[in-house]
Amino acid sequence: MSSRDRILGRIRRATAGDRDPGAAVPRDYLRVHAERTPAERVDLLAVNLAEYRAKVHRTDEDGLAALLARLLAERGAQSVLVPAGLPPSWLAAADQTRVADRAASTPYELDAVDSVVTGCALAVAETGTLVLDGGPGQGRRRISLIPDHHICVVRVPGQVVDAIPQALPLLDPRRPLTWISGPSATSDIELDRVEGVHGPRTLEVVLLAGSAQ
């Protein structure tokens, strides 16, 4: 028996009396902290996204293509990564070179892309969180982690829920879930904030009004 096996055995024996396999897991926590209208829910999402230093924009279907073209131009992007399933109309007004989301792309190739535009699975208002699950228009997880500029489109109010307990039943745990709360950020022991270490330095969120899903 290895040292590892002996240690794990001691842990199992020490904790065996603490478990009741038949005990129900308490579920009496609050599922949401306030009652909100759909509009209030979207407003709260916008506030919390901005609190995390994401840039928030609002538009409707008629204005989306022009807004995305402007955001890419203001960024100075020459190329944009486009996941499979992204509605073609979204980038109809943009003139950047399109880069497909390919399994064969290397991290170096993805790092050379200026921007990426995706949709999302849903957004959580109380935490200012975007959730991507690799569905149509979202692409592989890595395309939201490597390019330095991420524009994420959220259909509102249909894709916005109040809180995480409401979000979890709507998500498939077998899918590659990516939870995003603001641009990538970390800090050292002196709390000096550094952005862009583990993902996009700039996150822009477009709240697309009038969309049920």
PDB file of C-alpha atoms in Angstrom:
ATOM      1  CA  MET A   1       0.000   0.000   0.000  1.00  0.00           C
ATOM      2  CA  SER A   2       1.360   3.389  -0.973  1.00  0.00           C
ATOM      3  CA  SER A   3       1.560   6.426   1.292  1.00  0.00           C
ATOM      4  CA  ARG A   4      -1.212   8.003  -0.743  1.00  0.00           C
ATOM      5  CA  ASP A   5      -3.511   5.023  -0.164  1.00  0.00           C
ATOM      6  CA  ARG A   6      -2.814   5.067   3.582  1.00  0.00           C
ATOM      7  CA  ILE A   7      -3.571   8.785   3.854  1.00  0.00           C
ATOM      8  CA  LEU A   8      -6.790   8.490   1.867  1.00  0.00           C
ATOM      9  CA  GLY A   9      -7.826   5.492   3.961  1.00  0.00           C
ATOM     10  CA  ARG A  10      -7.369   7.461   7.162  1.00  0.00           C
ATOM     11  CA  ILE A  11      -9.435  10.305   5.763  1.00  0.00           C
ATOM     12  CA  ARG A  12     -12.256   7.934   4.794  1.00  0.00           C
ATOM     13  CA  ARG A  13     -12.279   6.311   8.213  1.00  0.00           C
ATOM     14  CA  ALA A  14     -12.177   9.665   9.995  1.00  0.00           C
ATOM     15  CA  THR A  15     -15.098  11.077   8.033  1.00  0.00           C
ATOM     16  CA  ALA A  16     -17.202   7.929   7.705  1.00  0.00           C
ATOM     17  CA  GLY A  17     -19.388   8.836  10.687  1.00  0.00           C
ATOM     18  CA  ASP A  18     -20.043  12.339   9.377  1.00  0.00           C
ATOM     19  CA  ARG A  19     -21.973  11.263   6.299  1.00  0.00           C
ATOM     20  CA  ASP A  20     -25.556  10.188   5.984  1.00  0.00           C
ATOM     21  CA  PRO A  21     -26.000   9.011   2.381  1.00  0.00           C
ATOM     22  CA  GLY A  22     -29.756   9.240   2.719  1.00  0.00           C
ATOM     23  CA  ALA A  23     -29.808  12.796   4.069  1.00  0.00           C
ATOM     24  CA  ALA A  24     -31.475  15.363   1.858  1.00  0.00           C
ATOM     25  CA  VAL A  25     -29.385  18.294   0.711  1.00  0.00           C
ATOM     26  CA  PRO A  26     -30.855  21.553   2.099  1.00  0.00           C
ATOM     27  CA  ARG A  27     -32.390  23.619  -0.700  1.00  0.00           C
ATOM     28  CA  ASP A  28     -33.960  26.387   1.384  1.00  0.00           C
ATOM     29  CA  TYR A  29     -31.609  29.129   0.186  1.00  0.00           C
ATOM     30  CA  LEU A  30     -32.936  32.150  -1.706  1.00  0.00           C
ATOM     31  CA  ARG A  31     -33.179  31.527  -5.428  1.00  0.00           C
ATOM     32  CA  VAL A  32     -33.416  35.252  -6.139  1.00  0.00           C
ATOM     33  CA  HIS A  33     -32.939  38.315  -3.934  1.00  0.00           C
ATOM     34  CA  ALA A  34     -35.712  40.524  -5.312  1.00  0.00           C
ATOM     35  CA  GLU A  35     -38.715  40.501  -7.606  1.00  0.00           C
ATOM     36  CA  ARG A  36     -37.941  42.319 -10.841  1.00  0.00           C
ATOM     37  CA  THR A  37     -39.621  43.092 -14.118  1.00  0.00           C
ATOM     38  CA  PRO A  38     -37.761  41.980 -17.263  1.00  0.00           C
ATOM     39  CA  ALA A  39     -36.619  45.561 -17.829  1.00  0.00           C
ATOM     40  CA  GLU A  40     -35.316  45.857 -14.257  1.00  0.00           C
ATOM     41  CA  ARG A  41     -33.473  42.568 -14.689  1.00  0.00           C
ATOM     42  CA  VAL A  42     -31.718  43.831 -17.823  1.00  0.00           C
ATOM     43  CA  ASP A  43     -30.850  47.136 -16.131  1.00  0.00           C
ATOM     44  CA  LEU A  44     -29.293  45.273 -13.201  1.00  0.00           C
ATOM     45  CA  LEU A  45     -27.244  43.151 -15.592  1.00  0.00           C
ATOM     46  CA  ALA A  46     -25.961  46.301 -17.290  1.00  0.00           C
ATOM     47  CA  VAL A  47     -24.990  47.876 -13.952  1.00  0.00           C
ATOM     48  CA  ASN A  48     -23.123  44.794 -12.756  1.00  0.00           C
ATOM     49  CA  LEU A  49     -21.358  44.266 -16.085  1.00  0.00           C
ATOM     50  CA  ALA A  50     -20.123  47.850 -15.929  1.00  0.00           C
ATOM     51  CA  GLU A  51     -19.043  47.328 -12.310  1.00  0.00           C
ATOM     52  CA  TYR A  52     -16.743  44.585 -13.596  1.00  0.00           C
ATOM     53  CA  ARG A  53     -15.366  47.061 -16.183  1.00  0.00           C
ATOM     54  CA  ALA A  54     -17.127  45.582 -19.168  1.00  0.00           C
ATOM     55  CA  LYS A  55     -18.313  48.112 -21.753  1.00  0.00           C
ATOM     56  CA  VAL A  56     -22.075  47.859 -22.187  1.00  0.00           C
ATOM     57  CA  HIS A  57     -24.010  48.878 -25.307  1.00  0.00           C
ATOM     58  CA  ARG A  58     -27.703  48.662 -26.163  1.00  0.00           C
ATOM     59  CA  THR A  59     -29.311  48.295 -29.552  1.00  0.00           C
ATOM     60  CA  ASP A  60     -31.997  46.430 -31.484  1.00  0.00           C
ATOM     61  CA  GLU A  61     -31.852  44.155 -34.517  1.00  0.00           C
ATOM     62  CA  ASP A  62     -31.941  47.114 -36.912  1.00  0.00           C
ATOM     63  CA  GLY A  63     -28.957  48.783 -35.275  1.00  0.00           C
ATOM     64  CA  LEU A  64     -26.839  45.738 -34.416  1.00  0.00           C
ATOM     65  CA  ALA A  65     -24.765  45.456 -37.602  1.00  0.00           C
ATOM     66  CA  ALA A  66     -23.825  49.135 -37.553  1.00  0.00           C
ATOM     67  CA  LEU A  67     -22.949  49.006 -33.849  1.00  0.00           C
ATOM     68  CA  LEU A  68     -20.700  45.960 -34.225  1.00  0.00           C
ATOM     69  CA  ALA A  69     -18.983  47.539 -37.225  1.00  0.00           C
ATOM     70  CA  ARG A  70     -18.350  50.694 -35.200  1.00  0.00           C
ATOM     71  CA  LEU A  71     -16.999  48.829 -32.172  1.00  0.00           C
ATOM     72  CA  LEU A  72     -14.581  46.833 -34.330  1.00  0.00           C
ATOM     73  CA  ALA A  73     -13.471  49.977 -36.173  1.00  0.00           C
ATOM     74  CA  GLU A  74     -12.942  51.905 -32.939  1.00  0.00           C
ATOM     75  CA  ARG A  75     -10.825  49.031 -31.692  1.00  0.00           C
ATOM     76  CA  GLY A  76      -8.733  49.230 -34.864  1.00  0.00           C
ATOM     77  CA  ALA A  77      -9.412  45.559 -35.562  1.00  0.00           C
ATOM     78  CA  GLN A  78      -8.167  44.182 -38.854  1.00  0.00           C
ATOM     79  CA  SER A  79      -9.474  40.673 -38.246  1.00  0.00           C
ATOM     80  CA  VAL A  80     -12.434  39.205 -36.378  1.00  0.00           C
ATOM     81  CA  LEU A  81     -12.964  35.613 -35.282  1.00  0.00           C
ATOM     82  CA  VAL A  82     -16.409  34.361 -36.268  1.00  0.00           C
ATOM     83  CA  PRO A  83     -17.774  31.178 -34.619  1.00  0.00           C
ATOM     84  CA  ALA A  84     -19.934  28.820 -36.635  1.00  0.00           C
ATOM     85  CA  GLY A  85     -23.589  29.669 -36.319  1.00  0.00           C
ATOM     86  CA  LEU A  86     -23.132  33.401 -35.749  1.00  0.00           C
ATOM     87  CA  PRO A  87     -25.952  35.116 -37.680  1.00  0.00           C
ATOM     88  CA  PRO A  88     -24.379  36.544 -40.883  1.00  0.00           C
ATOM     89  CA  SER A  89     -26.412  39.740 -40.516  1.00  0.00           C
ATOM     90  CA  TRP A  90     -24.548  40.650 -37.336  1.00  0.00           C
ATOM     91  CA  LEU A  91     -21.312  41.428 -39.196  1.00  0.00           C
ATOM     92  CA  ALA A  92     -22.889  42.513 -42.484  1.00  0.00           C
ATOM     93  CA  ALA A  93     -21.549  46.077 -42.095  1.00  0.00           C
ATOM     94  CA  ALA A  94     -18.062  45.096 -40.868  1.00  0.00           C
ATOM     95  CA  ASP A  95     -15.140  44.982 -43.298  1.00  0.00           C
ATOM     96  CA  GLN A  96     -12.596  43.128 -41.139  1.00  0.00           C
ATOM     97  CA  THR A  97     -11.035  39.884 -42.349  1.00  0.00           C
ATOM     98  CA  ARG A  98     -13.140  36.966 -41.114  1.00  0.00           C
ATOM     99  CA  VAL A  99     -11.338  34.178 -39.278  1.00  0.00           C
ATOM    100  CA  ALA A 100     -13.217  30.898 -38.809  1.00  0.00           C
ATOM    101  CA  ASP A 101     -13.285  29.021 -35.515  1.00  0.00           C
ATOM    102  CA  ARG A 102     -11.292  25.905 -36.458  1.00  0.00           C
ATOM    103  CA  ALA A 103     -10.150  23.022 -34.267  1.00  0.00           C
ATOM    104  CA  ALA A 104      -6.781  23.140 -36.060  1.00  0.00           C
ATOM    105  CA  SER A 105      -6.050  26.772 -35.103  1.00  0.00           C
ATOM    106  CA  THR A 106      -3.035  27.130 -32.832  1.00  0.00           C
ATOM    107  CA  PRO A 107      -2.944  29.428 -29.794  1.00  0.00           C
ATOM    108  CA  TYR A 108      -0.494  31.630 -31.702  1.00  0.00           C
ATOM    109  CA  GLU A 109      -2.931  31.994 -34.598  1.00  0.00           C
ATOM    110  CA  LEU A 110      -5.783  32.851 -32.250  1.00  0.00           C
ATOM    111  CA  ASP A 111      -3.601  35.354 -30.401  1.00  0.00           C
ATOM    112  CA  ALA A 112      -2.986  37.133 -33.707  1.00  0.00           C
ATOM    113  CA  VAL A 113      -6.725  37.751 -34.189  1.00  0.00           C
ATOM    114  CA  ASP A 114      -7.749  41.255 -33.163  1.00  0.00           C
ATOM    115  CA  SER A 115     -11.333  40.625 -32.010  1.00  0.00           C
ATOM    116  CA  VAL A 116     -13.950  37.937 -31.543  1.00  0.00           C
ATOM    117  CA  VAL A 117     -17.736  38.298 -31.698  1.00  0.00           C
ATOM    118  CA  THR A 118     -19.964  35.705 -30.027  1.00  0.00           C
ATOM    119  CA  GLY A 119     -23.420  35.177 -28.683  1.00  0.00           C
ATOM    120  CA  CYS A 120     -24.050  33.532 -25.310  1.00  0.00           C
ATOM    121  CA  ALA A 121     -26.214  30.876 -23.675  1.00  0.00           C
ATOM    122  CA  LEU A 122     -27.553  33.214 -21.003  1.00  0.00           C
ATOM    123  CA  ALA A 123     -26.611  36.034 -18.625  1.00  0.00           C
ATOM    124  CA  VAL A 124     -27.067  36.394 -14.849  1.00  0.00           C
ATOM    125  CA  ALA A 125     -28.232  39.814 -13.700  1.00  0.00           C
ATOM    126  CA  GLU A 126     -27.321  39.651  -9.986  1.00  0.00           C
ATOM    127  CA  THR A 127     -23.696  38.718 -10.696  1.00  0.00           C
ATOM    128  CA  GLY A 128     -23.118  40.419 -14.041  1.00  0.00           C
ATOM    129  CA  THR A 129     -22.108  37.081 -15.529  1.00  0.00           C
ATOM    130  CA  LEU A 130     -22.196  35.808 -19.116  1.00  0.00           C
ATOM    131  CA  VAL A 131     -22.380  32.071 -19.717  1.00  0.00           C
ATOM    132  CA  LEU A 132     -21.181  30.475 -22.958  1.00  0.00           C
ATOM    133  CA  ASP A 133     -21.788  26.789 -23.632  1.00  0.00           C
ATOM    134  CA  GLY A 134     -20.247  26.274 -27.062  1.00  0.00           C
ATOM    135  CA  GLY A 135     -23.593  26.437 -28.829  1.00  0.00           C
ATOM    136  CA  PRO A 136     -24.240  28.031 -32.244  1.00  0.00           C
ATOM    137  CA  GLY A 137     -22.690  31.471 -32.471  1.00  0.00           C
ATOM    138  CA  GLN A 138     -20.484  30.879 -29.426  1.00  0.00           C
ATOM    139  CA  GLY A 139     -17.721  28.614 -30.696  1.00  0.00           C
ATOM    140  CA  ARG A 140     -15.031  26.775 -28.797  1.00  0.00           C
ATOM    141  CA  ARG A 141     -14.167  27.882 -25.281  1.00  0.00           C
ATOM    142  CA  ARG A 142     -10.693  29.069 -26.261  1.00  0.00           C
ATOM    143  CA  ILE A 143     -11.921  31.741 -28.675  1.00  0.00           C
ATOM    144  CA  SER A 144     -13.328  33.645 -25.687  1.00  0.00           C
ATOM    145  CA  LEU A 145     -10.023  33.290 -23.809  1.00  0.00           C
ATOM    146  CA  ILE A 146      -7.223  34.062 -26.259  1.00  0.00           C
ATOM    147  CA  PRO A 147      -8.143  37.076 -28.468  1.00  0.00           C
ATOM    148  CA  ASP A 148      -7.643  40.348 -26.581  1.00  0.00           C
ATOM    149  CA  HIS A 149     -11.036  41.857 -27.498  1.00  0.00           C
ATOM    150  CA  HIS A 150     -14.331  40.019 -27.010  1.00  0.00           C
ATOM    151  CA  ILE A 151     -17.714  41.374 -28.077  1.00  0.00           C
ATOM    152  CA  CYS A 152     -20.571  39.291 -26.657  1.00  0.00           C
ATOM    153  CA  VAL A 153     -24.172  39.776 -27.782  1.00  0.00           C
ATOM    154  CA  VAL A 154     -26.908  39.025 -25.235  1.00  0.00           C
ATOM    155  CA  ARG A 155     -30.498  38.775 -26.414  1.00  0.00           C
ATOM    156  CA  VAL A 156     -32.647  40.673 -23.902  1.00  0.00           C
ATOM    157  CA  PRO A 157     -34.773  40.046 -22.042  1.00  0.00           C
ATOM    158  CA  GLY A 158     -35.004  36.412 -23.141  1.00  0.00           C
ATOM    159  CA  GLN A 159     -31.466  35.339 -22.240  1.00  0.00           C
ATOM    160  CA  VAL A 160     -31.291  37.115 -18.877  1.00  0.00           C
ATOM    161  CA  VAL A 161     -32.104  35.442 -15.563  1.00  0.00           C
ATOM    162  CA  ASP A 162     -31.986  36.997 -12.113  1.00  0.00           C
ATOM    163  CA  ALA A 163     -29.639  34.662 -10.247  1.00  0.00           C
ATOM    164  CA  ILE A 164     -27.363  31.643 -10.544  1.00  0.00           C
ATOM    165  CA  PRO A 165     -29.883  29.186  -8.976  1.00  0.00           C
ATOM    166  CA  GLN A 166     -32.211  30.065 -11.864  1.00  0.00           C
ATOM    167  CA  ALA A 167     -29.439  29.706 -14.437  1.00  0.00           C
ATOM    168  CA  LEU A 168     -28.197  26.242 -13.501  1.00  0.00           C
ATOM    169  CA  PRO A 169     -31.334  24.259 -14.458  1.00  0.00           C
ATOM    170  CA  LEU A 170     -31.246  25.936 -17.895  1.00  0.00           C
ATOM    171  CA  LEU A 171     -27.684  24.800 -18.634  1.00  0.00           C
ATOM    172  CA  ASP A 172     -26.441  21.381 -19.712  1.00  0.00           C
ATOM    173  CA  PRO A 173     -23.570  20.391 -17.351  1.00  0.00           C
ATOM    174  CA  ARG A 174     -22.176  18.121 -20.065  1.00  0.00           C
ATOM    175  CA  ARG A 175     -21.391  21.133 -22.254  1.00  0.00           C
ATOM    176  CA  PRO A 176     -18.195  23.245 -21.947  1.00  0.00           C
ATOM    177  CA  LEU A 177     -19.573  26.050 -19.767  1.00  0.00           C
ATOM    178  CA  THR A 178     -17.570  29.271 -19.609  1.00  0.00           C
ATOM    179  CA  TRP A 179     -18.640  31.802 -16.954  1.00  0.00           C
ATOM    180  CA  ILE A 180     -17.456  35.351 -17.674  1.00  0.00           C
ATOM    181  CA  SER A 181     -17.749  38.240 -15.218  1.00  0.00           C
ATOM    182  CA  GLY A 182     -15.972  41.176 -16.826  1.00  0.00           C
ATOM    183  CA  PRO A 183     -12.657  41.205 -18.704  1.00  0.00           C
ATOM    184  CA  SER A 184      -9.822  38.985 -17.541  1.00  0.00           C
ATOM    185  CA  ALA A 185      -8.302  40.397 -14.354  1.00  0.00           C
ATOM    186  CA  THR A 186      -6.005  39.365 -11.538  1.00  0.00           C
ATOM    187  CA  SER A 187      -4.086  41.125  -8.781  1.00  0.00           C
ATOM    188  CA  ASP A 188      -0.928  40.549  -6.781  1.00  0.00           C
ATOM    189  CA  ILE A 189      -0.487  40.574  -3.007  1.00  0.00           C
ATOM    190  CA  GLU A 190      -0.559  44.388  -3.045  1.00  0.00           C
ATOM    191  CA  LEU A 191      -3.883  44.312  -4.939  1.00  0.00           C
ATOM    192  CA  ASP A 192      -2.456  45.883  -8.087  1.00  0.00           C
ATOM    193  CA  ARG A 193      -4.991  44.945 -10.760  1.00  0.00           C
ATOM    194  CA  VAL A 194      -3.719  43.560 -14.054  1.00  0.00           C
ATOM    195  CA  GLU A 195      -6.089  42.855 -16.938  1.00  0.00           C
ATOM    196  CA  GLY A 196      -5.659  40.525 -19.877  1.00  0.00           C
ATOM    197  CA  VAL A 197      -3.542  37.819 -18.237  1.00  0.00           C
ATOM    198  CA  HIS A 198      -6.038  34.959 -18.469  1.00  0.00           C
ATOM    199  CA  GLY A 199      -8.337  36.175 -21.232  1.00  0.00           C
ATOM    200  CA  PRO A 200      -9.541  39.260 -23.113  1.00  0.00           C
ATOM    201  CA  ARG A 201      -8.274  42.587 -21.846  1.00  0.00           C
ATOM    202  CA  THR A 202     -11.436  44.238 -23.186  1.00  0.00           C
ATOM    203  CA  LEU A 203     -14.955  42.831 -22.912  1.00  0.00           C
ATOM    204  CA  GLU A 204     -17.807  44.616 -24.672  1.00  0.00           C
ATOM    205  CA  VAL A 205     -21.378  43.429 -24.154  1.00  0.00           C
ATOM    206  CA  VAL A 206     -24.196  44.303 -26.542  1.00  0.00           C
ATOM    207  CA  LEU A 207     -27.682  44.011 -25.068  1.00  0.00           C
ATOM    208  CA  LEU A 208     -29.833  43.187 -28.082  1.00  0.00           C
ATOM    209  CA  ALA A 209     -33.356  44.382 -27.305  1.00  0.00           C
ATOM    210  CA  GLY A 210     -36.547  42.755 -28.424  1.00  0.00           C
ATOM    211  CA  SER A 211     -35.134  39.221 -28.449  1.00  0.00           C
ATOM    212  CA  ALA A 212     -37.037  36.496 -26.640  1.00  0.00           C
ATOM    213  CA  GLN A 213     -34.314  33.885 -27.146  1.00  0.00           C
TER     214      GLN A 213
END
